[in-house]
Short mmCIF file of C-alpha atoms in Angstrom, two decimals:
data_model
loop_
_atom_site.label_atom_id
_atom_site.label_comp_id
_atom_site.label_asym_id
_atom_site.label_seq_id
_atom_site.Cartn_x
_atom_site.Cartn_y
_atom_site.Cartn_z
CA MET A 1 21.81 80.86 -33.01
CA ALA A 2 25.06 82.01 -31.35
CA PHE A 3 28.12 79.78 -31.71
CA ASP A 4 28.12 78.75 -28.02
CA GLU A 5 24.47 77.89 -28.28
CA GLN A 6 25.12 75.77 -31.38
CA VAL A 7 27.90 73.87 -29.62
CA LYS A 8 25.67 73.27 -26.63
CA HIS A 9 22.82 72.14 -28.81
CA ALA A 10 25.02 69.75 -30.78
CA GLN A 11 26.35 68.28 -27.54
CA PHE A 12 22.83 67.86 -26.20
CA LEU A 13 21.65 66.14 -29.37
CA ARG A 14 24.53 63.68 -29.30
CA LEU A 15 23.78 62.76 -25.69
CA TYR A 16 20.04 62.63 -26.17
CA VAL A 17 20.15 60.43 -29.25
CA ALA A 18 22.61 58.08 -27.51
CA HIS A 19 20.23 57.55 -24.59
CA GLU A 20 16.83 58.02 -26.20
CA GLU A 21 16.07 54.31 -26.50
CA SER A 22 16.93 53.64 -22.85
CA LEU A 23 14.77 56.53 -21.75
CA LEU A 24 11.85 55.43 -23.91
CA SER A 25 12.03 51.92 -22.52
CA PHE A 26 12.15 53.31 -18.99
CA VAL A 27 9.11 55.50 -19.56
CA ARG A 28 7.27 52.63 -21.25
CA THR A 29 7.62 50.59 -18.09
CA LEU A 30 5.73 53.25 -16.16
CA VAL A 31 2.90 54.25 -18.48
CA PRO A 32 0.12 51.99 -19.73
CA LEU A 33 0.36 52.32 -23.50
CA ARG A 34 3.06 52.60 -26.16
CA GLU A 35 1.51 55.84 -27.43
CA ASP A 36 1.56 57.22 -23.88
CA ALA A 37 5.29 56.57 -23.69
CA ARG A 38 5.88 58.51 -26.89
CA GLU A 39 3.81 61.37 -25.57
CA VAL A 40 5.75 61.49 -22.31
CA MET A 41 9.03 61.27 -24.20
CA GLN A 42 8.17 64.43 -26.07
CA GLU A 43 7.84 66.23 -22.74
CA VAL A 44 11.04 64.61 -21.51
CA ALA A 45 12.99 65.81 -24.55
CA VAL A 46 11.79 69.37 -24.08
CA ALA A 47 12.52 69.33 -20.34
CA LEU A 48 16.02 67.92 -20.84
CA TRP A 49 16.90 70.63 -23.31
CA GLN A 50 15.44 73.36 -21.13
CA LYS A 51 17.39 72.14 -18.10
CA PHE A 52 20.56 71.17 -19.96
CA ASP A 53 22.39 74.27 -18.69
CA ALA A 54 21.90 73.02 -15.14
CA LEU A 55 23.83 69.81 -15.82
CA ASP A 56 27.32 70.37 -14.41
CA ASP A 57 28.99 67.24 -15.75
CA VAL A 58 27.87 65.70 -19.04
CA THR A 59 29.23 62.32 -17.99
CA ASN A 60 26.25 62.26 -15.64
CA PHE A 61 23.80 62.82 -18.48
CA ARG A 62 22.23 59.37 -18.35
CA ALA A 63 21.50 59.38 -14.62
CA TRP A 64 20.27 62.96 -14.82
CA ALA A 65 18.07 62.20 -17.83
CA PHE A 66 16.53 59.22 -16.05
CA THR A 67 15.68 61.44 -13.09
CA VAL A 68 13.99 63.96 -15.36
CA ALA A 69 12.16 61.18 -17.25
CA ARG A 70 10.96 59.64 -14.00
CA PHE A 71 9.65 62.99 -12.78
CA LYS A 72 7.91 63.69 -16.09
CA ALA A 73 6.35 60.24 -16.30
CA LEU A 74 5.05 60.36 -12.74
CA ALA A 75 3.66 63.88 -13.26
CA TRP A 76 1.96 62.72 -16.46
CA LEU A 77 0.49 59.74 -14.63
CA ARG A 78 -0.75 61.89 -11.73
CA ASP A 79 -3.02 63.68 -14.19
CA ARG A 80 -4.43 60.33 -15.25
CA LYS A 81 -4.92 58.68 -11.90
CA ARG A 82 -8.41 57.61 -12.82
CA ASP A 83 -7.22 55.66 -15.84
CA ARG A 84 -7.99 52.03 -15.07
CA LEU A 85 -4.50 50.91 -16.04
CA VAL A 86 -2.35 53.33 -14.06
CA PHE A 87 -0.42 51.65 -11.24
CA ASP A 88 -0.32 52.99 -7.70
CA ASP A 89 2.53 55.35 -6.81
CA ASP A 90 4.44 52.84 -4.70
CA VAL A 91 4.46 50.29 -7.54
CA LEU A 92 5.55 52.94 -10.02
CA GLU A 93 8.44 53.87 -7.74
CA LEU A 94 9.47 50.22 -7.48
CA LEU A 95 9.38 49.79 -11.25
CA ALA A 96 11.33 53.01 -11.81
CA GLU A 97 13.92 51.78 -9.36
CA GLU A 98 14.17 48.40 -11.08
CA VAL A 99 14.87 49.90 -14.49
CA SER A 100 17.10 52.79 -13.45
CA GLU A 101 19.29 50.48 -11.38
CA HIS A 102 19.79 48.00 -14.22
CA VAL A 103 20.04 50.31 -17.23
CA ASP A 104 23.00 48.44 -18.69
CA ALA A 105 21.24 45.08 -18.48
CA TYR A 106 18.21 46.36 -20.36
CA GLU A 107 20.46 47.99 -22.92
CA ALA A 108 22.30 44.69 -23.43
CA GLU A 109 18.98 42.95 -23.95
CA ARG A 110 17.99 45.47 -26.61
CA ARG A 111 21.28 44.84 -28.40
CA ALA A 112 20.79 41.08 -28.27
CA LEU A 113 17.24 41.40 -29.54
CA GLU A 114 18.33 42.20 -33.09
CA SER A 115 20.18 38.89 -33.40
CA CYS A 116 17.23 37.04 -31.95
CA VAL A 117 14.75 38.61 -34.37
CA LYS A 118 16.91 37.30 -37.22
CA LYS A 119 16.47 33.79 -35.86
CA LEU A 120 12.68 33.89 -36.13
CA ASP A 121 11.04 32.22 -39.07
CA ALA A 122 9.44 34.22 -41.88
CA ALA A 123 5.88 33.91 -40.56
CA GLN A 124 6.89 35.13 -37.11
CA ARG A 125 8.75 38.10 -38.54
CA LYS A 126 5.81 38.93 -40.76
CA LEU A 127 3.50 38.91 -37.77
CA LEU A 128 5.85 41.14 -35.76
CA ASP A 129 6.23 43.52 -38.66
CA ALA A 130 2.47 43.83 -39.00
CA ALA A 131 1.87 44.21 -35.28
CA TYR A 132 4.49 46.93 -34.83
CA ALA A 133 3.85 48.88 -38.02
CA PRO A 134 2.92 52.51 -37.37
CA GLY A 135 -0.78 52.80 -36.67
CA ALA A 136 -1.33 49.03 -36.61
CA ARG A 137 -4.57 47.84 -35.01
CA MET A 138 -4.56 44.32 -33.67
CA ASP A 139 -8.25 43.67 -34.27
CA ALA A 140 -7.97 44.73 -37.91
CA LEU A 141 -4.80 42.68 -38.38
CA ALA A 142 -6.43 39.64 -36.84
CA ILE A 143 -9.46 39.91 -39.11
CA ALA A 144 -7.23 40.36 -42.16
CA ALA A 145 -5.30 37.25 -41.15
CA GLY A 146 -8.49 35.27 -40.63
CA ARG A 147 -7.81 34.82 -36.92
CA SER A 148 -9.52 35.95 -33.77
CA PRO A 149 -7.93 38.96 -32.04
CA MET A 150 -7.17 36.76 -29.04
CA SER A 151 -5.27 34.19 -31.10
CA PHE A 152 -3.35 37.04 -32.70
CA TYR A 153 -2.40 38.45 -29.30
CA LYS A 154 -1.40 35.00 -28.10
CA ALA A 155 0.80 34.40 -31.14
CA LEU A 156 2.46 37.76 -30.59
CA HIS A 157 2.97 36.93 -26.92
CA ARG A 158 4.64 33.62 -27.76
CA ILE A 159 7.05 35.38 -30.10
CA ARG A 160 7.94 37.97 -27.46
CA MET A 161 8.54 35.26 -24.88
CA ALA A 162 10.70 33.32 -27.35
CA LEU A 163 12.69 36.49 -27.99
CA MET A 164 13.16 37.05 -24.27
CA ASP A 165 14.45 33.49 -23.86
CA CYS A 166 16.77 34.01 -26.81
CA THR A 167 18.20 37.29 -25.50
CA GLN A 168 18.85 35.70 -22.12
CA ARG A 169 20.66 32.79 -23.73
CA LEU A 170 22.76 35.11 -25.88
CA LEU A 171 23.70 37.30 -22.95
CA ALA A 172 24.56 34.27 -20.83
CA GLN A 173 26.82 32.96 -23.62
CA GLU A 174 28.47 36.37 -23.88
CA ALA A 175 29.09 36.40 -20.16
CA LEU A 176 30.74 32.97 -20.35
CA SER A 177 32.94 33.72 -23.33
CA MET B 1 -1.53 34.39 -8.86
CA ASN B 2 -0.11 30.91 -9.06
CA THR B 3 2.20 30.48 -11.97
CA GLU B 4 4.66 32.42 -14.08
CA ARG B 5 2.47 31.63 -17.05
CA GLU B 6 -0.41 33.49 -15.43
CA LEU B 7 1.91 36.36 -14.62
CA THR B 8 3.22 36.67 -18.16
CA GLU B 9 -0.32 36.58 -19.51
CA LEU B 10 -1.28 39.45 -17.19
CA ILE B 11 1.81 41.37 -18.26
CA ARG B 12 0.91 40.73 -21.88
CA ARG B 13 -2.58 42.09 -21.40
CA TYR B 14 -1.26 45.16 -19.62
CA ILE B 15 1.38 45.92 -22.23
CA ASP B 16 -1.09 45.38 -25.08
CA GLY B 17 -3.63 47.66 -23.39
CA THR B 18 -6.28 44.97 -23.05
CA ALA B 19 -6.11 44.49 -19.27
CA SER B 20 -9.18 45.04 -17.12
CA ALA B 21 -9.15 46.88 -13.79
CA GLN B 22 -9.09 43.48 -12.08
CA ASP B 23 -6.10 42.43 -14.16
CA ARG B 24 -4.28 45.59 -13.19
CA ASP B 25 -5.03 45.03 -9.49
CA ALA B 26 -3.76 41.47 -9.64
CA LEU B 27 -0.66 42.47 -11.56
CA GLN B 28 0.26 45.37 -9.34
CA GLN B 29 -0.19 43.28 -6.26
CA THR B 30 2.41 40.85 -7.61
CA LEU B 31 4.70 43.65 -8.76
CA ARG B 32 4.52 45.23 -5.32
CA HIS B 33 5.77 42.12 -3.57
CA LYS B 34 7.97 40.26 -6.06
CA PRO B 35 11.19 41.78 -7.40
CA SER B 36 11.36 38.97 -9.98
CA ALA B 37 7.95 40.00 -11.31
CA ARG B 38 9.13 43.59 -11.62
CA ARG B 39 12.15 42.39 -13.58
CA LEU B 40 9.97 40.30 -15.88
CA PHE B 41 7.55 43.15 -16.41
CA ALA B 42 10.35 45.63 -17.21
CA ARG B 43 11.99 43.16 -19.61
CA TYR B 44 8.70 42.55 -21.40
CA ALA B 45 8.15 46.31 -21.74
CA ASN B 46 11.72 46.72 -22.93
CA ILE B 47 11.27 44.10 -25.66
CA ASP B 48 7.94 45.59 -26.70
CA THR B 49 9.38 49.11 -26.88
CA THR B 50 12.38 48.02 -28.89
CA LEU B 51 10.29 46.02 -31.36
CA GLY B 52 8.08 49.06 -31.86
CA GLY B 53 10.92 51.56 -31.93
CA GLY B 54 11.95 51.09 -35.53
CA SER B 55 15.62 50.41 -34.81
CA ILE B 56 15.28 46.71 -35.65
CA ILE B 57 14.15 45.56 -39.08
CA LEU B 58 11.35 43.13 -38.36
CA LYS B 59 10.34 42.10 -41.83
CA GLU B 60 12.49 39.39 -43.32
CA PRO B 61 14.52 40.81 -46.21
CA MET B 62 13.49 39.53 -49.60
CA PRO B 63 15.97 37.00 -50.96
CA THR B 64 18.27 38.72 -53.39
CA ALA B 65 18.30 37.12 -56.77
CA ARG B 66 21.71 36.43 -58.19
CA PRO B 67 22.49 37.28 -61.81
CA VAL B 68 21.07 34.61 -64.02
CA ARG B 69 22.17 35.97 -67.34
CA LYS B 70 25.59 35.06 -68.64
CA ARG B 71 26.19 38.55 -69.94
CA TRP B 72 24.62 41.94 -69.70
CA LEU B 73 22.79 43.20 -72.70
CA PRO B 74 23.38 46.89 -73.30
CA TRP B 75 20.34 48.94 -72.50
CA HIS B 76 18.86 49.24 -75.94
CA PRO B 77 18.15 52.78 -77.18
CA LEU B 78 14.55 51.80 -77.75
CA THR B 79 14.22 50.71 -74.15
CA ALA B 80 15.84 53.94 -73.06
CA ALA B 81 13.55 55.95 -75.26
CA ALA B 82 10.55 54.13 -73.80
CA ALA B 83 11.81 54.86 -70.32
CA GLY B 84 12.36 58.49 -71.26
CA LEU B 85 8.83 58.66 -72.58
CA ALA B 86 7.50 57.19 -69.40
CA LEU B 87 9.51 59.72 -67.43
CA GLY B 88 8.19 62.47 -69.63
CA LEU B 89 4.71 61.65 -68.42
CA PHE B 90 5.81 62.58 -64.95
CA SER B 91 8.06 65.52 -65.57
CA ALA B 92 8.03 67.63 -68.66
CA SER B 93 11.41 69.17 -67.91
CA LEU B 94 13.36 65.94 -67.65
CA VAL B 95 16.07 65.77 -70.25
CA TRP B 96 17.94 62.52 -70.62
CA GLY B 97 21.13 61.70 -72.41
CA TYR B 98 23.24 58.67 -73.09
CA VAL B 99 26.81 57.95 -72.29
CA GLY B 100 28.74 55.04 -73.62
CA PRO B 101 29.38 51.77 -71.82
CA ARG B 102 31.60 52.02 -68.80
CA ALA B 103 32.77 48.48 -68.38
CA GLY B 104 33.30 47.26 -64.83
CA ALA B 105 32.17 50.45 -63.14
CA ALA B 106 29.20 51.02 -60.91
CA SER B 107 26.61 53.26 -62.47
CA SER B 108 23.71 55.32 -61.30
CA PHE B 109 20.95 57.51 -62.56
CA TRP B 110 18.32 59.75 -61.10
CA LEU B 111 14.77 58.55 -60.92
CA PRO B 112 11.91 60.90 -61.66
CA VAL B 113 10.74 62.49 -58.43
CA VAL B 114 8.27 65.09 -59.67
CA GLN B 115 8.69 68.45 -57.97
CA GLY B 116 11.79 67.20 -56.18
CA SER B 117 13.02 70.75 -55.96
CA PHE B 118 9.56 72.28 -55.82
CA GLU B 119 10.43 74.65 -58.62
CA ASN B 120 7.03 74.78 -60.23
CA PRO B 121 4.45 76.56 -58.02
CA ALA B 122 1.81 75.73 -60.61
CA LEU B 123 2.13 71.98 -60.12
CA PRO B 124 -0.43 70.91 -57.55
CA LEU B 125 0.14 69.23 -54.20
CA ASN B 126 -2.42 66.57 -53.47
CA ILE B 127 -3.47 67.67 -49.99
CA GLY B 128 -4.63 64.77 -47.86
CA ALA B 129 -5.10 62.43 -50.81
CA ALA B 130 -3.87 58.88 -51.27
CA PRO B 131 -0.28 58.62 -52.45
CA SER B 132 -0.01 58.25 -56.20
CA PHE B 133 2.44 58.46 -59.07
CA GLY B 134 3.92 61.75 -60.12
CA ILE B 135 2.49 64.02 -57.45
CA TRP B 136 3.18 64.73 -53.80
CA SER B 137 0.42 63.53 -51.52
CA ALA B 138 0.77 66.22 -48.91
CA ASP B 139 -0.19 67.62 -45.58
CA LYS B 140 -0.85 71.39 -45.38
CA SER B 141 1.98 73.03 -47.29
CA ALA B 142 2.93 75.53 -49.96
CA VAL B 143 5.65 76.06 -52.54
CA VAL B 144 7.42 79.30 -51.60
CA GLN B 145 10.45 81.38 -52.44
CA ALA B 146 13.00 82.61 -49.88
CA GLU B 147 11.30 83.69 -46.67
CA ASN B 148 11.88 83.83 -42.93
CA GLY B 149 15.60 84.20 -43.54
CA ILE B 150 15.77 80.87 -45.36
CA THR B 151 16.77 80.65 -49.00
CA PRO B 152 16.03 77.51 -51.05
CA ALA B 153 18.72 74.84 -51.02
CA ASP B 154 18.30 74.36 -54.76
CA GLN B 155 17.28 76.97 -57.31
CA SER B 156 14.54 79.44 -56.35
CA HIS B 157 11.72 77.58 -54.60
CA MET B 158 11.25 75.18 -51.71
CA LEU B 159 8.37 73.50 -49.91
CA ARG B 160 7.05 75.03 -46.71
CA VAL B 161 5.37 72.53 -44.43
CA ILE B 162 2.53 74.13 -42.49
CA GLY B 163 0.70 71.41 -40.56
CA SER B 164 -1.27 68.21 -40.66
CA VAL B 165 -4.65 67.45 -42.15
CA GLY B 166 -5.10 64.64 -39.62
CA LYS B 167 -5.57 64.12 -35.92
CA ASN B 168 -3.52 62.13 -33.47
CA THR B 169 -4.71 59.06 -31.60
CA ARG B 170 -6.21 61.26 -28.90
CA GLY B 171 -8.27 63.25 -31.37
CA ARG B 172 -6.13 66.38 -31.10
CA PRO B 173 -4.71 68.10 -34.17
CA ALA B 174 -1.64 66.18 -35.21
CA LEU B 175 1.55 68.14 -35.69
CA ASN B 176 3.15 66.02 -38.33
CA GLY B 177 3.81 67.29 -41.81
CA GLU B 178 3.77 64.22 -44.01
CA PHE B 179 4.52 63.85 -47.72
CA VAL B 180 4.51 60.81 -50.00
CA GLN B 181 5.17 60.31 -53.68
CA LEU B 182 5.11 57.03 -55.57
CA ILE B 183 7.56 56.31 -58.37
CA ASP B 184 6.77 53.65 -60.94
CA MET B 185 9.76 51.32 -61.22
CA ARG B 186 8.40 49.08 -63.95
CA PRO B 187 10.13 51.01 -66.78
CA PHE B 188 13.43 50.36 -64.99
CA LYS B 189 12.91 46.69 -64.18
CA GLU B 190 15.74 45.59 -66.40
CA GLN B 191 18.16 47.73 -64.44
CA PHE B 192 17.57 45.98 -61.14
CA ALA B 193 16.23 42.58 -62.21
CA ASP B 194 19.40 40.87 -61.05
CA GLY B 195 19.10 42.28 -57.55
CA CYS B 196 22.35 44.19 -57.62
CA ALA B 197 20.89 47.67 -57.41
CA ASP B 198 20.40 50.03 -54.50
CA LEU B 199 17.98 52.86 -54.14
CA LYS B 200 19.40 56.08 -52.72
CA CYS B 201 17.22 58.89 -51.53
CA SER B 202 18.26 62.25 -50.15
CA ALA B 203 16.54 65.43 -49.05
CA TRP B 204 17.45 68.72 -47.41
CA PHE B 205 15.63 70.09 -44.39
CA ASN B 206 15.63 73.46 -42.65
CA ALA B 207 13.62 75.34 -40.05
CA VAL B 208 13.46 78.77 -38.47
CA ALA B 209 15.10 79.22 -35.09
CA ASP B 210 11.96 78.94 -33.02
CA THR B 211 11.64 80.70 -29.72
CA ALA B 212 9.55 78.15 -27.87
CA ASP B 213 12.35 75.68 -27.18
CA GLN B 214 10.61 73.05 -29.20
CA ASN B 215 12.43 70.13 -30.73
CA TYR B 216 11.56 69.09 -34.24
CA THR B 217 12.66 66.09 -36.20
CA ALA B 218 12.71 65.42 -39.91
CA THR B 219 12.33 61.83 -41.13
CA LEU B 220 13.13 60.56 -44.59
CA GLU B 221 11.93 57.10 -45.65
CA VAL B 222 11.91 55.08 -48.80
CA TYR B 223 9.81 51.94 -49.34
CA ALA B 224 10.11 49.36 -52.09
CA MET B 225 6.68 47.99 -52.91
CA GLN B 226 5.26 45.15 -54.94
CA GLY B 227 1.86 45.04 -56.62
CA ASP B 228 -0.83 47.53 -57.33
CA PRO B 229 -0.50 51.01 -55.79
CA SER B 230 -4.21 51.71 -56.18
CA ALA B 231 -4.71 49.92 -52.86
CA VAL B 232 -2.94 52.72 -50.98
CA SER B 233 -5.20 54.53 -48.52
CA PRO B 234 -5.43 58.31 -48.06
CA LEU B 235 -2.45 60.09 -46.62
CA VAL B 236 -2.86 59.50 -42.90
CA GLU B 237 -3.36 55.72 -43.24
CA GLY B 238 -1.28 55.60 -46.40
CA ARG B 239 2.09 55.42 -44.69
CA SER B 240 0.88 52.70 -42.34
CA TRP B 241 -0.16 50.72 -45.37
CA LEU B 242 3.21 51.29 -47.01
CA ALA B 243 5.04 50.29 -43.84
CA ARG B 244 2.98 47.14 -43.56
CA GLU B 245 3.23 46.02 -47.17
CA GLN B 246 6.78 47.06 -48.03
CA ILE B 247 9.30 44.51 -49.23
CA ALA B 248 12.27 46.71 -48.32
CA ARG B 249 12.68 50.03 -46.62
CA SER B 250 15.14 52.43 -45.13
CA MET B 251 14.53 55.30 -42.74
CA LYS B 252 16.56 58.12 -41.22
CA ARG B 253 15.46 60.68 -38.69
CA ILE B 254 17.40 63.81 -37.86
CA ILE B 255 16.84 66.37 -35.14
CA LEU B 256 16.65 69.86 -36.62
CA ASP B 257 19.42 72.11 -35.40
CA ARG B 258 17.55 75.44 -35.26
CA ASP B 259 20.05 77.06 -37.56
CA PRO B 260 18.19 78.55 -40.53
CA ALA B 261 21.46 79.57 -42.18
CA ALA B 262 22.39 75.96 -42.95
CA TRP B 263 20.32 73.22 -44.55
CA GLN B 264 20.62 69.73 -43.05
CA ALA B 265 21.04 66.86 -45.46
CA SER B 266 19.52 63.46 -44.85
CA GLY B 267 19.91 60.33 -46.91
CA VAL B 268 18.85 56.68 -46.94
CA ARG B 269 19.93 53.70 -49.00
CA VAL B 270 18.21 50.36 -49.47
CA GLU B 271 18.88 47.28 -51.56
CA LEU B 272 16.16 47.14 -54.19
CA PRO B 273 14.46 43.72 -54.49
CA PRO B 274 13.97 42.58 -58.08
CA GLU B 275 10.25 42.18 -57.36
CA THR B 276 9.82 45.92 -56.81
CA ASP B 277 7.02 47.46 -58.88
CA PHE B 278 7.00 50.90 -57.37
CA VAL B 279 8.80 52.95 -54.75
CA ALA B 280 7.39 55.36 -52.17
CA VAL B 281 9.44 58.33 -51.07
CA THR B 282 8.14 59.89 -47.89
CA PHE B 283 9.34 62.61 -45.54
CA ARG B 284 7.80 64.25 -42.52
CA PHE B 285 8.42 66.82 -39.84
CA THR B 286 7.38 66.06 -36.29
CA SER B 287 7.13 68.36 -33.31
CA ALA B 288 8.27 67.25 -29.90
CA GLN B 289 5.41 69.21 -28.39
CA ALA B 290 2.73 67.95 -30.72
CA HIS B 291 0.68 66.68 -27.81
CA MET B 292 0.50 70.01 -26.02
CA ASN B 293 -2.44 72.29 -26.54
CA THR B 294 -0.33 75.32 -25.71
CA ILE B 295 0.98 75.73 -29.21
CA PRO B 296 -0.94 76.26 -32.44
CA PRO B 297 -1.01 73.17 -34.63
CA GLU B 298 1.22 74.71 -37.25
CA PHE B 299 4.93 74.65 -37.94
CA PRO B 300 6.51 78.10 -37.51
CA GLY B 301 8.70 77.77 -40.60
CA HIS B 302 9.79 74.32 -41.76
CA TYR B 303 11.12 73.63 -45.19
CA VAL B 304 12.25 70.82 -47.44
CA ASP B 305 14.04 71.01 -50.74
CA PHE B 306 16.03 69.01 -53.26
CA VAL B 307 14.47 65.57 -52.78
CA ARG B 308 16.39 63.18 -54.96
CA LEU B 309 16.09 59.48 -55.73
CA ALA B 310 18.73 57.49 -57.54
CA LEU B 311 19.13 53.93 -58.71
CA VAL B 312 22.66 52.78 -58.06
CA CYS B 313 23.69 49.68 -59.97
CA ARG B 314 26.68 48.08 -58.36
CA ALA B 315 29.73 47.29 -60.51
CA ARG B 316 28.64 45.45 -63.56
CA ALA B 317 30.23 45.21 -66.96
CA ASP B 318 29.26 45.99 -70.50
CA ARG B 319 26.18 48.12 -70.29
CA THR B 320 24.92 51.35 -71.59
CA GLU B 321 24.23 53.93 -68.94
CA LEU B 322 21.47 56.48 -68.89
CA LEU B 323 22.29 59.68 -67.14
CA PRO B 324 20.11 62.71 -66.55
CA LEU B 325 21.35 66.01 -67.90
CA ASP B 326 18.79 67.94 -65.95
CA SER B 327 15.75 67.26 -63.89
CA ASP B 328 12.85 68.89 -62.12
#
């Protein structure tokens, strides 16, 4: 790899890694499943690198990357229009708009989430850890825990909602201080 | 839809992938007309993504035991000899030596990762099998000498990762190259029983400069485990099991730089709970285009070398230290 190419690649990696989580969250809002988001993100990463030369000003990387991610996600969804969970185009556009216009707010919520997870009790953290482990299957986890899948989903939902309340409180306190 | 409770339940079903077509219709109707619903939906997805992203440690850390003994007993030569014997079972070429007490200083020693430098082509790789002690449970791979313009990072051999023995969630050939080895920590219990030891793991990664503009990542992980390792499943499910059951872990992922002339180092460090019975060292390569059918399900030239695991005992006094003179 030529020196210029190495410099460019290093610059791209720094930018990509810095914004990867935001982009993943954005894509996740548009596609039905967590695995789908990871699949789209692989295409996004490749497209960003391939088009990186076309980016005039690296300070615009985030906005540019969101545009590419939006395009890639919508193209991916077009091929899966018959999937029962895919939203209509107009709703997808509205969701994309919501996230891309409030990137900083969602990023702040992700930052606050770490503190909120630490406030959960041991049983809640254990449940989260099991539910989000690579390859985890909710039905198998529920059976192993001696619960019905529905009660497992509900417990997980309550924890997520508690975390969302917590992040909002933390961010509100930050705004006041 | 009448209440926010109903809305959040619909969002939950959608995000968890359990929504019906009717659920989706009801949800999208609300999303279409209510900006507040779109905000709630995006926040829920954001939280779900972040929890599943690996950047936040979800499992509660094990409480760290404080030293209970008034003084440290020196590591008795007999204990050391027993440990050396145990190590010998895993690696015939390990040579251990003693140094005298180094009062007040932190100390460390290498732990026996068998084939950490992949120097013995005759030692088998356990392709697709459940992780176990003293052997790499491996995806498709081979121990090779210098090739493709890449020379080993350490000595004369390295591991070439070729592809996966498994399939992804969509039934296509997976393009992960995954490797796990378990290390029995019971012979070293005395060294970390007071909870003041860390586990350090490092590995070197390299890859050919591919021409297809693919991005590859290399991930290094170490898990501290408690209990019986015979419960570990075969390779593909094995890491999920480790991730689920671990009592401590650390992970680092790097993006490969496409420069075969230079190896990229990666390292992780984790506080070792006193309850640890064994440790799992795992590394993997992942392709950014693994989902595409346009590329063959093999890595064009991806290598790992010099996988090392060390126990680092933080500043303690009056003990005898065991240091390796050579390994692998």
